[in-house]
Amino acid sequence: MTDPAASADRAALADSPFTRTRLAIAILAVLAMLAIVSAIFFQAPQLVGATKILTDYDAFHVAGRLALEGRADDAYRLESMFAAQEEFTGKRSFMPWTYPPPFTLFVAMLANLPVGVGFLLFTGLTFAFYLHVVHRIAGRFTPGVLMLMLPTLLLLTRTGQNGFLTGGLIGMFLLAFLNRQPGAGLPLGLMVIKPHLAVGITLMTLAERRWQSVMIAALTVITLLLAATAALGPEVWSGFIDGIAESGTYLRDGYYPLFRMTSLYATAHTLGAGPGMAMVIQAAGALSAIAALLWLWRRGTSGNRLAAAICCASLFISPYNYDYDLTILGLAIAFVLPELAERTRPAEQTTLFALTWIATGYGLGVSITMPENSVVRLGDPESGARSLSLMAPMLLLVIALATLALRRAPLGSPAQDDSDAQVQGRMPAA
């Protein structure tokens, strides 16, 4: 006989907001309109009565223009980057360039286009790539992933950062990795554009001894490094090394907008820990994340849950993680959302939804409340609480609550019914 309670739970799941196609269409429509408006702000803000404010994709465009002019190494030194910003845009903003030369070569190809057109092309294609990967993972639960990750999607669509690209590459790796395909090495190698986000997937590749994938990744990295060197000149590497050294100083002194960072380092530093102690806390958190990941792997955790754990661990390894990197969290959600939906009641889903929005949208919310052109620097008394970086603890709370929910049996299953009966049996009679 069919269990009426289980049937009711399956029916409710089928009608879940997480699976409603119209919701996804509405989100995509909003993102498309925002992308068009953002392109105007990049290209000709005067058309909407605004003044030019340098945003993330502007840094891509300026670095690309420098590369086209044979000055790629100047992008890595802040003073020459400031000069180039004023030369190409008439404005300047604190946006140090620390991407490896292969990504500089990539943005050089885009820099041949007007900034607004390049933004639309880059953001549109990388978002389509990310959406394709998410849909392959989440299937009919894709609307739920889009809904939960909306603050991050809005942030990337407005700024033109590369989170869609890196999220798509990591998702492609995980899909191939779970299917034991050597081709996982290709997206792993392409992550040379942002290697600090690839520690988790590299670790799993080595732990599983996927040597074919390792070889493909190594060949991909070598090819990209040689191509960048040939196209940009060997001097680009001295600039890159200088830029990394400068960025370490800026991170230590709090020049970066730490409130938008998702690392334990940023949280500890903004709460009063010195840079040394904050880095110790970051290292402890990174080692804990790696240890937890290896423990889950050794105990034979199911593929989708291990993939979600890889994504979550990747968020806490580097001290230099921003809110636009949270597309990786979206992958984790995509891998486990069907199971979460089966194990949580509407009130719990609402709570997780709200906490996820707060955790992923905190940096965006703080940015919106700040005056235009303002700079938040750690230690500036005028910045006040705006300097606090609270995303790491909020993300940990979301991950902890989701983990607890995943430990349950699905609602309406015999195991869940037995558990509920045991709880009721321990309750005193009214």
PDB file of N, CA, C and O in Angstrom, residues 245-256 258 265 269 273-276 278-279 377-378:
ATOM      1  N   ALA A 245      53.165  40.901  -4.121  1.00  0.00           N
ATOM      2  CA  ALA A 245      53.789  41.454  -2.916  1.00  0.00           C
ATOM      3  C   ALA A 245      53.022  42.681  -2.428  1.00  0.00           C
ATOM      4  O   ALA A 245      52.776  42.836  -1.220  1.00  0.00           O
ATOM      5  N   GLU A 246      52.646  43.571  -3.350  1.00  0.00           N
ATOM      6  CA  GLU A 246      51.886  44.760  -2.971  1.00  0.00           C
ATOM      7  C   GLU A 246      50.545  44.380  -2.361  1.00  0.00           C
ATOM      8  O   GLU A 246      50.119  44.953  -1.358  1.00  0.00           O
ATOM      9  N   SER A 247      49.852  43.416  -2.963  1.00  0.00           N
ATOM     10  CA  SER A 247      48.523  43.042  -2.487  1.00  0.00           C
ATOM     11  C   SER A 247      48.573  42.483  -1.072  1.00  0.00           C
ATOM     12  O   SER A 247      47.649  42.697  -0.284  1.00  0.00           O
ATOM     13  N   GLY A 248      49.676  41.756  -0.742  1.00  0.00           N
ATOM     14  CA  GLY A 248      49.820  41.259   0.623  1.00  0.00           C
ATOM     15  C   GLY A 248      49.897  42.393   1.628  1.00  0.00           C
ATOM     16  O   GLY A 248      49.307  42.320   2.711  1.00  0.00           O
ATOM     17  N   THR A 249      50.596  43.453   1.239  1.00  0.00           N
ATOM     18  CA  THR A 249      50.690  44.630   2.109  1.00  0.00           C
ATOM     19  C   THR A 249      49.329  45.302   2.262  1.00  0.00           C
ATOM     20  O   THR A 249      48.926  45.680   3.371  1.00  0.00           O
ATOM     21  N   TYR A 250      48.605  45.447   1.160  1.00  0.00           N
ATOM     22  CA  TYR A 250      47.290  46.085   1.218  1.00  0.00           C
ATOM     23  C   TYR A 250      46.306  45.259   2.052  1.00  0.00           C
ATOM     24  O   TYR A 250      45.479  45.810   2.786  1.00  0.00           O
ATOM     25  N   LEU A 251      46.391  43.933   1.949  1.00  0.00           N
ATOM     26  CA  LEU A 251      45.504  43.070   2.735  1.00  0.00           C
ATOM     27  C   LEU A 251      45.822  43.217   4.219  1.00  0.00           C
ATOM     28  O   LEU A 251      44.919  43.327   5.052  1.00  0.00           O
ATOM     29  N   ARG A 252      47.109  43.237   4.547  1.00  0.00           N
ATOM     30  CA  ARG A 252      47.527  43.364   5.949  1.00  0.00           C
ATOM     31  C   ARG A 252      47.078  44.699   6.539  1.00  0.00           C
ATOM     32  O   ARG A 252      46.624  44.764   7.694  1.00  0.00           O
ATOM     33  N   ASP A 253      47.177  45.759   5.753  1.00  0.00           N
ATOM     34  CA  ASP A 253      46.869  47.091   6.261  1.00  0.00           C
ATOM     35  C   ASP A 253      45.395  47.460   6.139  1.00  0.00           C
ATOM     36  O   ASP A 253      45.007  48.573   6.522  1.00  0.00           O
ATOM     37  N   GLY A 254      44.584  46.559   5.611  1.00  0.00           N
ATOM     38  CA  GLY A 254      43.144  46.803   5.577  1.00  0.00           C
ATOM     39  C   GLY A 254      42.672  47.741   4.495  1.00  0.00           C
ATOM     40  O   GLY A 254      41.618  48.372   4.628  1.00  0.00           O
ATOM     41  N   TYR A 255      43.433  47.850   3.389  1.00  0.00           N
ATOM     42  CA  TYR A 255      43.015  48.737   2.305  1.00  0.00           C
ATOM     43  C   TYR A 255      41.896  48.121   1.460  1.00  0.00           C
ATOM     44  O   TYR A 255      41.137  48.844   0.813  1.00  0.00           O
ATOM     45  N   TYR A 256      41.840  46.809   1.425  1.00  0.00           N
ATOM     46  CA  TYR A 256      40.763  46.155   0.665  1.00  0.00           C
ATOM     47  C   TYR A 256      39.430  46.318   1.396  1.00  0.00           C
ATOM     48  O   TYR A 256      39.408  46.463   2.627  1.00  0.00           O
ATOM     49  N   LEU A 258      37.260  44.810   3.220  1.00  0.00           N
ATOM     50  CA  LEU A 258      37.189  43.531   3.916  1.00  0.00           C
ATOM     51  C   LEU A 258      35.751  43.114   4.220  1.00  0.00           C
ATOM     52  O   LEU A 258      35.469  41.924   4.373  1.00  0.00           O
ATOM     53  N   TYR A 265      39.902  35.275   7.887  1.00  0.00           N
ATOM     54  CA  TYR A 265      40.894  36.340   8.076  1.00  0.00           C
ATOM     55  C   TYR A 265      40.207  37.702   8.142  1.00  0.00           C
ATOM     56  O   TYR A 265      40.476  38.500   9.045  1.00  0.00           O
ATOM     57  N   HIS A 269      40.146  40.027  11.427  1.00  0.00           N
ATOM     58  CA  HIS A 269      40.869  41.296  11.328  1.00  0.00           C
ATOM     59  C   HIS A 269      39.947  42.472  11.620  1.00  0.00           C
ATOM     60  O   HIS A 269      40.324  43.412  12.339  1.00  0.00           O
ATOM     61  N   ALA A 273      41.427  41.582  15.656  1.00  0.00           N
ATOM     62  CA  ALA A 273      42.665  40.800  15.648  1.00  0.00           C
ATOM     63  C   ALA A 273      43.682  41.455  14.720  1.00  0.00           C
ATOM     64  O   ALA A 273      43.332  41.959  13.654  1.00  0.00           O
ATOM     65  N   GLY A 274      44.936  41.445  15.125  1.00  0.00           N
ATOM     66  CA  GLY A 274      45.988  41.961  14.262  1.00  0.00           C
ATOM     67  C   GLY A 274      46.156  41.071  13.049  1.00  0.00           C
ATOM     68  O   GLY A 274      45.667  39.927  13.032  1.00  0.00           O
ATOM     69  N   PRO A 275      46.858  41.545  12.014  1.00  0.00           N
ATOM     70  CA  PRO A 275      46.991  40.744  10.793  1.00  0.00           C
ATOM     71  C   PRO A 275      47.649  39.390  11.031  1.00  0.00           C
ATOM     72  O   PRO A 275      47.278  38.396  10.405  1.00  0.00           O
ATOM     73  N   GLY A 276      48.618  39.331  11.962  1.00  0.00           N
ATOM     74  CA  GLY A 276      49.260  38.050  12.243  1.00  0.00           C
ATOM     75  C   GLY A 276      48.299  37.053  12.871  1.00  0.00           C
ATOM     76  O   GLY A 276      48.202  35.901  12.435  1.00  0.00           O
ATOM     77  N   ALA A 278      45.042  37.204  12.832  1.00  0.00           N
ATOM     78  CA  ALA A 278      43.966  36.909  11.872  1.00  0.00           C
ATOM     79  C   ALA A 278      44.410  35.843  10.874  1.00  0.00           C
ATOM     80  O   ALA A 278      43.625  34.972  10.494  1.00  0.00           O
ATOM     81  N   MET A 279      45.677  35.887  10.467  1.00  0.00           N
ATOM     82  CA  MET A 279      46.172  34.883   9.531  1.00  0.00           C
ATOM     83  C   MET A 279      46.287  33.512  10.215  1.00  0.00           C
ATOM     84  O   MET A 279      46.059  32.475   9.569  1.00  0.00           O
ATOM     85  N   ARG A 377      38.161  51.792   4.715  1.00  0.00           N
ATOM     86  CA  ARG A 377      39.463  51.247   5.061  1.00  0.00           C
ATOM     87  C   ARG A 377      39.463  50.871   6.528  1.00  0.00           C
ATOM     88  O   ARG A 377      38.986  51.623   7.378  1.00  0.00           O
ATOM     89  N   LEU A 378      39.999  49.713   6.839  1.00  0.00           N
ATOM     90  CA  LEU A 378      40.060  49.249   8.212  1.00  0.00           C
ATOM     91  C   LEU A 378      40.814  50.255   9.074  1.00  0.00           C
ATOM     92  O   LEU A 378      41.882  50.734   8.709  1.00  0.00           O
TER      93      LEU A 378
END
